[in-house]
Amino acid sequence: MTFILGILNVTPDSFSDGGRFDSVAEAVAEGIRLRDLGADLVDVGGESTRPGAARVSVEEEQARVIPVIRGLVAARVEVSVDTMNSSTALAAADAGASIINDVSGGLADPRMLQVIANTRLTYIASHWRGPSDSDAKYGDVVEDVRNELRYRLAEMAVYGIDPGRVILDPGLGFAKDAEHNWQLLSRLEELETLGQPLLIGASRKRFLSKWGTSPEQRDPATAVISALAAQAGAWGVRVHDVESTRRALEVQAAWKSGIAR
C-alpha cells in the first residue's frame, strides 16, 4: 500500500495554494475534506519552502499550524507536520501529530534529531542542501543523494533514533534541476538500497511545467508520478490533489493485482 499525504499549507505565500485558508476553521475543514477524499495523512505546513520564500519566525509558524493540528486531531484526522524547526515539531507532537516531515533532514535545526529521539514519532527526512534555489551541482545525482541520505541516517543513529521510524524523501526540487528530479524518479531502486521507506513529493513542481503552466494544470502529471512511484514500491506520495492521486493509485493496484476493488 502506498500512503497519500494531502498537503495543507496554512501560509500566505506557498507557490500553489498560499493564502487559501486564512482561518483555523477553513483550514480544518480543508483537512477533513482531504481525509474524506482519500488522504491517509494531512500534512500541515506553516512556512513556505518555494524558491525565494522568506523564513518566518517560529512563533508565527506555530500560531499558524498548532491550532489547525489540534482541530484535525479532534476530528480524528491523522496529521503530519511539515517543519524544519525543532520547537514546532515538539509543539506539533504535543498537539497530536503523528509524523514530523522535515524537508531539511535535520540540517536546518541542530536540535531536531534530539526532538525526534525524545518524541519517538515517525520522521520523514528529506535530502537537502539548502533552500529550493540553492546551487544544484552533482556528479551522479542519484549516487550523491543516496550517499548524503546515508550520512543523515548515520547521524540519526547517534541520537538513538529507531530506523524503523524513519522515512526518506529524495527532496525533489530542492537544489535540483529538472534533469536531476527525473533521474531520481527513474532510479528509485537505487535509493531503496538504503533500506528505508521512500516518500515522493513531486506535486505541482516546476519540473512538471511541460504538462502545465500553472500549478493546478500539473495535477494529471502528478497523478501519473504517484502511480509510477507506487509501482516502484514507494511508501507514500505527498500531493495537493488527493482525489486524482487516489484514483491513479486505485488503477495501479488493479493493474498489479488483476482485481479492481
PDB file of C-alpha atoms in Angstrom, residues 110-255:
ATOM      1  CA  PRO A 110      20.594  21.091  15.120  1.00  0.00           C
ATOM      2  CA  ARG A 111      18.059  20.280  17.860  1.00  0.00           C
ATOM      3  CA  MET A 112      15.644  18.469  15.532  1.00  0.00           C
ATOM      4  CA  LEU A 113      17.117  14.983  15.836  1.00  0.00           C
ATOM      5  CA  GLN A 114      17.025  15.136  19.622  1.00  0.00           C
ATOM      6  CA  VAL A 115      13.338  16.049  19.468  1.00  0.00           C
ATOM      7  CA  ILE A 116      12.701  13.114  17.139  1.00  0.00           C
ATOM      8  CA  ALA A 117      14.541  10.802  19.516  1.00  0.00           C
ATOM      9  CA  ASN A 118      12.596  12.110  22.523  1.00  0.00           C
ATOM     10  CA  THR A 119       9.125  12.040  20.964  1.00  0.00           C
ATOM     11  CA  ARG A 120       9.623   8.695  19.188  1.00  0.00           C
ATOM     12  CA  LEU A 121       7.425   9.877  16.336  1.00  0.00           C
ATOM     13  CA  THR A 122       7.869   8.779  12.743  1.00  0.00           C
ATOM     14  CA  TYR A 123      10.333  11.072  10.977  1.00  0.00           C
ATOM     15  CA  ILE A 124      10.358  11.958   7.280  1.00  0.00           C
ATOM     16  CA  ALA A 125      13.848  13.196   6.428  1.00  0.00           C
ATOM     17  CA  SER A 126      14.444  14.798   3.050  1.00  0.00           C
ATOM     18  CA  HIS A 127      17.641  15.235   1.103  1.00  0.00           C
ATOM     19  CA  TRP A 128      18.590  18.886   1.477  1.00  0.00           C
ATOM     20  CA  ARG A 129      21.473  21.154   0.591  1.00  0.00           C
ATOM     21  CA  GLY A 130      19.670  24.361   1.446  1.00  0.00           C
ATOM     22  CA  PRO A 131      16.621  26.216   0.080  1.00  0.00           C
ATOM     23  CA  SER A 132      14.965  25.254  -3.200  1.00  0.00           C
ATOM     24  CA  ASP A 133      17.033  27.809  -5.121  1.00  0.00           C
ATOM     25  CA  SER A 134      20.406  26.607  -3.778  1.00  0.00           C
ATOM     26  CA  ASP A 135      23.092  25.696  -6.296  1.00  0.00           C
ATOM     27  CA  ALA A 136      22.365  22.314  -7.903  1.00  0.00           C
ATOM     28  CA  LYS A 137      25.739  20.719  -8.659  1.00  0.00           C
ATOM     29  CA  TYR A 138      26.184  16.950  -8.597  1.00  0.00           C
ATOM     30  CA  GLY A 139      28.386  14.281 -10.081  1.00  0.00           C
ATOM     31  CA  ASP A 140      25.873  11.462 -10.343  1.00  0.00           C
ATOM     32  CA  VAL A 141      22.812  12.941  -8.662  1.00  0.00           C
ATOM     33  CA  VAL A 142      21.345   9.596  -7.557  1.00  0.00           C
ATOM     34  CA  GLU A 143      24.623   8.396  -6.084  1.00  0.00           C
ATOM     35  CA  ASP A 144      25.219  11.745  -4.389  1.00  0.00           C
ATOM     36  CA  VAL A 145      21.712  11.912  -2.906  1.00  0.00           C
ATOM     37  CA  ARG A 146      21.954   8.310  -1.724  1.00  0.00           C
ATOM     38  CA  ASN A 147      25.291   8.945  -0.031  1.00  0.00           C
ATOM     39  CA  GLU A 148      24.092  12.139   1.626  1.00  0.00           C
ATOM     40  CA  LEU A 149      20.954  10.420   2.905  1.00  0.00           C
ATOM     41  CA  ARG A 150      23.149   7.632   4.233  1.00  0.00           C
ATOM     42  CA  TYR A 151      25.084  10.243   6.236  1.00  0.00           C
ATOM     43  CA  ARG A 152      21.811  11.554   7.657  1.00  0.00           C
ATOM     44  CA  LEU A 153      20.850   8.025   8.732  1.00  0.00           C
ATOM     45  CA  ALA A 154      24.210   7.636  10.435  1.00  0.00           C
ATOM     46  CA  GLU A 155      23.676  10.828  12.412  1.00  0.00           C
ATOM     47  CA  MET A 156      20.180   9.701  13.409  1.00  0.00           C
ATOM     48  CA  ALA A 157      21.716   6.505  14.744  1.00  0.00           C
ATOM     49  CA  VAL A 158      23.971   8.583  17.002  1.00  0.00           C
ATOM     50  CA  TYR A 159      20.831  10.049  18.580  1.00  0.00           C
ATOM     51  CA  GLY A 160      19.336   6.592  19.034  1.00  0.00           C
ATOM     52  CA  ILE A 161      16.534   7.118  16.530  1.00  0.00           C
ATOM     53  CA  ASP A 162      14.942   3.820  15.545  1.00  0.00           C
ATOM     54  CA  PRO A 163      15.453   3.342  11.781  1.00  0.00           C
ATOM     55  CA  GLY A 164      12.056   1.638  11.742  1.00  0.00           C
ATOM     56  CA  ARG A 165      10.561   5.082  12.305  1.00  0.00           C
ATOM     57  CA  VAL A 166      12.461   6.850   9.506  1.00  0.00           C
ATOM     58  CA  ILE A 167      11.141   7.567   6.004  1.00  0.00           C
ATOM     59  CA  LEU A 168      13.419   9.135   3.416  1.00  0.00           C
ATOM     60  CA  ASP A 169      12.488  11.698   0.767  1.00  0.00           C
ATOM     61  CA  PRO A 170      14.864  12.418  -2.152  1.00  0.00           C
ATOM     62  CA  GLY A 171      13.900  16.095  -1.962  1.00  0.00           C
ATOM     63  CA  LEU A 172      12.682  16.690  -5.498  1.00  0.00           C
ATOM     64  CA  GLY A 173      13.113  20.346  -6.425  1.00  0.00           C
ATOM     65  CA  PHE A 174      15.391  21.219  -3.531  1.00  0.00           C
ATOM     66  CA  ALA A 175      18.726  22.266  -5.052  1.00  0.00           C
ATOM     67  CA  LYS A 176      17.893  20.109  -8.067  1.00  0.00           C
ATOM     68  CA  ASP A 177      17.041  20.957 -11.646  1.00  0.00           C
ATOM     69  CA  ALA A 178      14.520  19.115 -13.808  1.00  0.00           C
ATOM     70  CA  GLU A 179      17.022  16.541 -15.074  1.00  0.00           C
ATOM     71  CA  HIS A 180      18.105  15.736 -11.516  1.00  0.00           C
ATOM     72  CA  ASN A 181      14.493  15.173 -10.479  1.00  0.00           C
ATOM     73  CA  TRP A 182      13.803  12.820 -13.388  1.00  0.00           C
ATOM     74  CA  GLN A 183      16.995  10.870 -12.723  1.00  0.00           C
ATOM     75  CA  LEU A 184      15.962  10.357  -9.106  1.00  0.00           C
ATOM     76  CA  LEU A 185      12.492   9.183 -10.098  1.00  0.00           C
ATOM     77  CA  SER A 186      13.736   6.827 -12.800  1.00  0.00           C
ATOM     78  CA  ARG A 187      16.253   5.225 -10.434  1.00  0.00           C
ATOM     79  CA  LEU A 188      14.292   4.916  -7.203  1.00  0.00           C
ATOM     80  CA  GLU A 189      15.501   1.355  -6.794  1.00  0.00           C
ATOM     81  CA  GLU A 190      18.983   2.716  -6.076  1.00  0.00           C
ATOM     82  CA  LEU A 191      17.632   4.811  -3.209  1.00  0.00           C
ATOM     83  CA  GLU A 192      15.748   1.788  -1.910  1.00  0.00           C
ATOM     84  CA  THR A 193      19.110   0.119  -1.227  1.00  0.00           C
ATOM     85  CA  LEU A 194      19.297   2.373   1.852  1.00  0.00           C
ATOM     86  CA  GLY A 195      16.704   0.047   3.354  1.00  0.00           C
ATOM     87  CA  GLN A 196      14.225   2.773   4.311  1.00  0.00           C
ATOM     88  CA  PRO A 197      10.711   3.560   3.033  1.00  0.00           C
ATOM     89  CA  LEU A 198      10.564   6.397   0.500  1.00  0.00           C
ATOM     90  CA  LEU A 199       8.224   9.366   0.210  1.00  0.00           C
ATOM     91  CA  ILE A 200       7.890  11.094  -3.168  1.00  0.00           C
ATOM     92  CA  GLY A 201       6.898  14.759  -3.255  1.00  0.00           C
ATOM     93  CA  ALA A 202       6.565  15.798  -6.900  1.00  0.00           C
ATOM     94  CA  SER A 203       3.193  17.522  -6.685  1.00  0.00           C
ATOM     95  CA  ARG A 204       2.796  20.550  -8.980  1.00  0.00           C
ATOM     96  CA  LYS A 205       6.537  21.268  -9.013  1.00  0.00           C
ATOM     97  CA  ARG A 206       8.217  23.284 -11.752  1.00  0.00           C
ATOM     98  CA  PHE A 207       9.876  20.302 -13.403  1.00  0.00           C
ATOM     99  CA  LEU A 208       6.371  19.268 -14.498  1.00  0.00           C
ATOM    100  CA  SER A 209       5.791  22.555 -16.348  1.00  0.00           C
ATOM    101  CA  LYS A 210       5.866  20.774 -19.724  1.00  0.00           C
ATOM    102  CA  TRP A 211       2.458  19.380 -18.730  1.00  0.00           C
ATOM    103  CA  GLY A 212       1.009  22.583 -17.265  1.00  0.00           C
ATOM    104  CA  THR A 213       1.985  26.222 -16.982  1.00  0.00           C
ATOM    105  CA  SER A 214       0.015  26.720 -13.754  1.00  0.00           C
ATOM    106  CA  PRO A 215       0.458  24.516 -10.682  1.00  0.00           C
ATOM    107  CA  GLU A 216      -3.082  23.113 -10.887  1.00  0.00           C
ATOM    108  CA  GLN A 217      -2.583  22.090 -14.521  1.00  0.00           C
ATOM    109  CA  ARG A 218       0.210  19.766 -13.348  1.00  0.00           C
ATOM    110  CA  ASP A 219      -2.139  17.578 -11.288  1.00  0.00           C
ATOM    111  CA  PRO A 220      -2.594  14.916 -14.027  1.00  0.00           C
ATOM    112  CA  ALA A 221       1.186  14.573 -14.377  1.00  0.00           C
ATOM    113  CA  THR A 222       1.459  14.386 -10.594  1.00  0.00           C
ATOM    114  CA  ALA A 223      -1.107  11.581 -10.512  1.00  0.00           C
ATOM    115  CA  VAL A 224       0.896   9.611 -13.090  1.00  0.00           C
ATOM    116  CA  ILE A 225       4.045  10.025 -10.998  1.00  0.00           C
ATOM    117  CA  SER A 226       2.091   8.860  -7.933  1.00  0.00           C
ATOM    118  CA  ALA A 227       1.037   5.670  -9.731  1.00  0.00           C
ATOM    119  CA  LEU A 228       4.561   5.007 -11.008  1.00  0.00           C
ATOM    120  CA  ALA A 229       6.011   5.671  -7.556  1.00  0.00           C
ATOM    121  CA  ALA A 230       3.576   3.158  -6.095  1.00  0.00           C
ATOM    122  CA  GLN A 231       4.570   0.648  -8.750  1.00  0.00           C
ATOM    123  CA  ALA A 232       8.211   1.210  -7.761  1.00  0.00           C
ATOM    124  CA  GLY A 233       7.377   0.467  -4.122  1.00  0.00           C
ATOM    125  CA  ALA A 234       7.257   3.960  -2.606  1.00  0.00           C
ATOM    126  CA  TRP A 235       5.878   4.149   0.927  1.00  0.00           C
ATOM    127  CA  GLY A 236       3.966   7.322   0.160  1.00  0.00           C
ATOM    128  CA  VAL A 237       3.303  10.309  -2.080  1.00  0.00           C
ATOM    129  CA  ARG A 238       2.711  13.890  -0.970  1.00  0.00           C
ATOM    130  CA  VAL A 239       0.176  15.680  -3.163  1.00  0.00           C
ATOM    131  CA  HIS A 240      -2.130  18.676  -3.433  1.00  0.00           C
ATOM    132  CA  ASP A 241      -4.878  16.972  -5.467  1.00  0.00           C
ATOM    133  CA  VAL A 242      -5.736  13.959  -3.341  1.00  0.00           C
ATOM    134  CA  GLU A 243      -8.643  12.762  -5.464  1.00  0.00           C
ATOM    135  CA  SER A 244      -6.725  12.351  -8.727  1.00  0.00           C
ATOM    136  CA  THR A 245      -3.886  10.582  -6.934  1.00  0.00           C
ATOM    137  CA  ARG A 246      -6.278   8.246  -5.119  1.00  0.00           C
ATOM    138  CA  ARG A 247      -7.831   7.254  -8.446  1.00  0.00           C
ATOM    139  CA  ALA A 248      -4.400   6.760 -10.013  1.00  0.00           C
ATOM    140  CA  LEU A 249      -3.335   4.504  -7.140  1.00  0.00           C
ATOM    141  CA  GLU A 250      -6.558   2.512  -7.438  1.00  0.00           C
ATOM    142  CA  VAL A 251      -5.861   1.912 -11.124  1.00  0.00           C
ATOM    143  CA  GLN A 252      -2.265   0.950 -10.356  1.00  0.00           C
ATOM    144  CA  ALA A 253      -3.422  -1.500  -7.689  1.00  0.00           C
ATOM    145  CA  ALA A 254      -5.980  -3.055 -10.053  1.00  0.00           C
ATOM    146  CA  TRP A 255      -3.298  -3.415 -12.739  1.00  0.00           C
TER     147      TRP A 255
END
